[in-house]
Amino acid sequence: DTSRPAHGRTSLRLVVPTLAPITLPVSNAGATPAGCSGGDQGFQFPKVGRYAISLMARSSAKGMNLAVLSGSWEGVLSNYSGANLGNFSLGSDWQKLEANVTVTTVATSCFQVQASGAVGQVWLDDFFVGKI
């Protein structure tokens, strides 16, 4: 979306059409190892260790929440195994969200974000993952 990005010329806009949680795998342009099912489960942290995660987010809807997750699905989408690294309430202004994760099993440590709590739009920008 080119309207009001946090930085640069564009941001990612998600339409959240339901109150049910919507989970988005965060990709790293196809460089994710095979453990996260070819990238459809999100960025796979490359090694065991601690990582810092940050991103910018905002929402059009009052009551929108964004969770930062690390985990994976076994077989079907209802079998999620992972951890909630942080749950954030979003407003209409950009805010920086930060979380840390300790990776002990690389094959099932995939990065996702989950929107819930309201119907509306969420904008995401400036994703960063770095080793601590």
PDB file of C-alpha atoms in Angstrom, residues 24-29 31-33 36 39-47 51 53 69-71 106 108-112 128-130:
ATOM      1  CA  LEU A  24       0.190 -14.409   8.410  1.00  0.00           C
ATOM      2  CA  PRO A  25       3.487 -16.237   7.809  1.00  0.00           C
ATOM      3  CA  VAL A  26       6.291 -13.656   7.556  1.00  0.00           C
ATOM      4  CA  SER A  27       8.459 -14.515   4.538  1.00  0.00           C
ATOM      5  CA  ASN A  28      12.081 -13.731   3.817  1.00  0.00           C
ATOM      6  CA  ALA A  29      11.815 -13.839   0.019  1.00  0.00           C
ATOM      7  CA  ALA A  31      15.310 -18.014   1.671  1.00  0.00           C
ATOM      8  CA  THR A  32      13.502 -19.964   4.407  1.00  0.00           C
ATOM      9  CA  PRO A  33      14.916 -23.500   4.924  1.00  0.00           C
ATOM     10  CA  CYS A  36       8.989 -24.318   7.657  1.00  0.00           C
ATOM     11  CA  GLY A  39       8.107 -20.720   3.509  1.00  0.00           C
ATOM     12  CA  ASP A  40       4.325 -21.076   3.856  1.00  0.00           C
ATOM     13  CA  GLN A  41       4.673 -21.205   7.655  1.00  0.00           C
ATOM     14  CA  GLY A  42       6.903 -18.145   7.886  1.00  0.00           C
ATOM     15  CA  PHE A  43      10.547 -17.190   8.144  1.00  0.00           C
ATOM     16  CA  GLN A  44      12.560 -19.958   9.810  1.00  0.00           C
ATOM     17  CA  PHE A  45      15.120 -18.753  12.313  1.00  0.00           C
ATOM     18  CA  PRO A  46      18.418 -20.118  10.915  1.00  0.00           C
ATOM     19  CA  LYS A  47      20.165 -21.325  14.093  1.00  0.00           C
ATOM     20  CA  TYR A  51      16.719 -13.301  18.271  1.00  0.00           C
ATOM     21  CA  ILE A  53      12.243  -9.055  16.305  1.00  0.00           C
ATOM     22  CA  LEU A  69       4.400 -15.801  17.068  1.00  0.00           C
ATOM     23  CA  SER A  70       7.116 -18.429  16.652  1.00  0.00           C
ATOM     24  CA  GLY A  71       5.986 -21.950  15.811  1.00  0.00           C
ATOM     25  CA  VAL A 106      15.094 -24.683  14.321  1.00  0.00           C
ATOM     26  CA  THR A 108       9.614 -25.678  14.054  1.00  0.00           C
ATOM     27  CA  SER A 109      10.626 -22.086  14.838  1.00  0.00           C
ATOM     28  CA  CYS A 110       8.843 -20.113  12.115  1.00  0.00           C
ATOM     29  CA  PHE A 111       7.941 -16.405  12.377  1.00  0.00           C
ATOM     30  CA  GLN A 112       4.285 -15.345  12.028  1.00  0.00           C
ATOM     31  CA  PHE A 128      13.625  -6.838  11.328  1.00  0.00           C
ATOM     32  CA  VAL A 129      15.042 -10.080  12.761  1.00  0.00           C
ATOM     33  CA  GLY A 130      18.534 -10.078  14.280  1.00  0.00           C
TER      34      GLY A 130
END
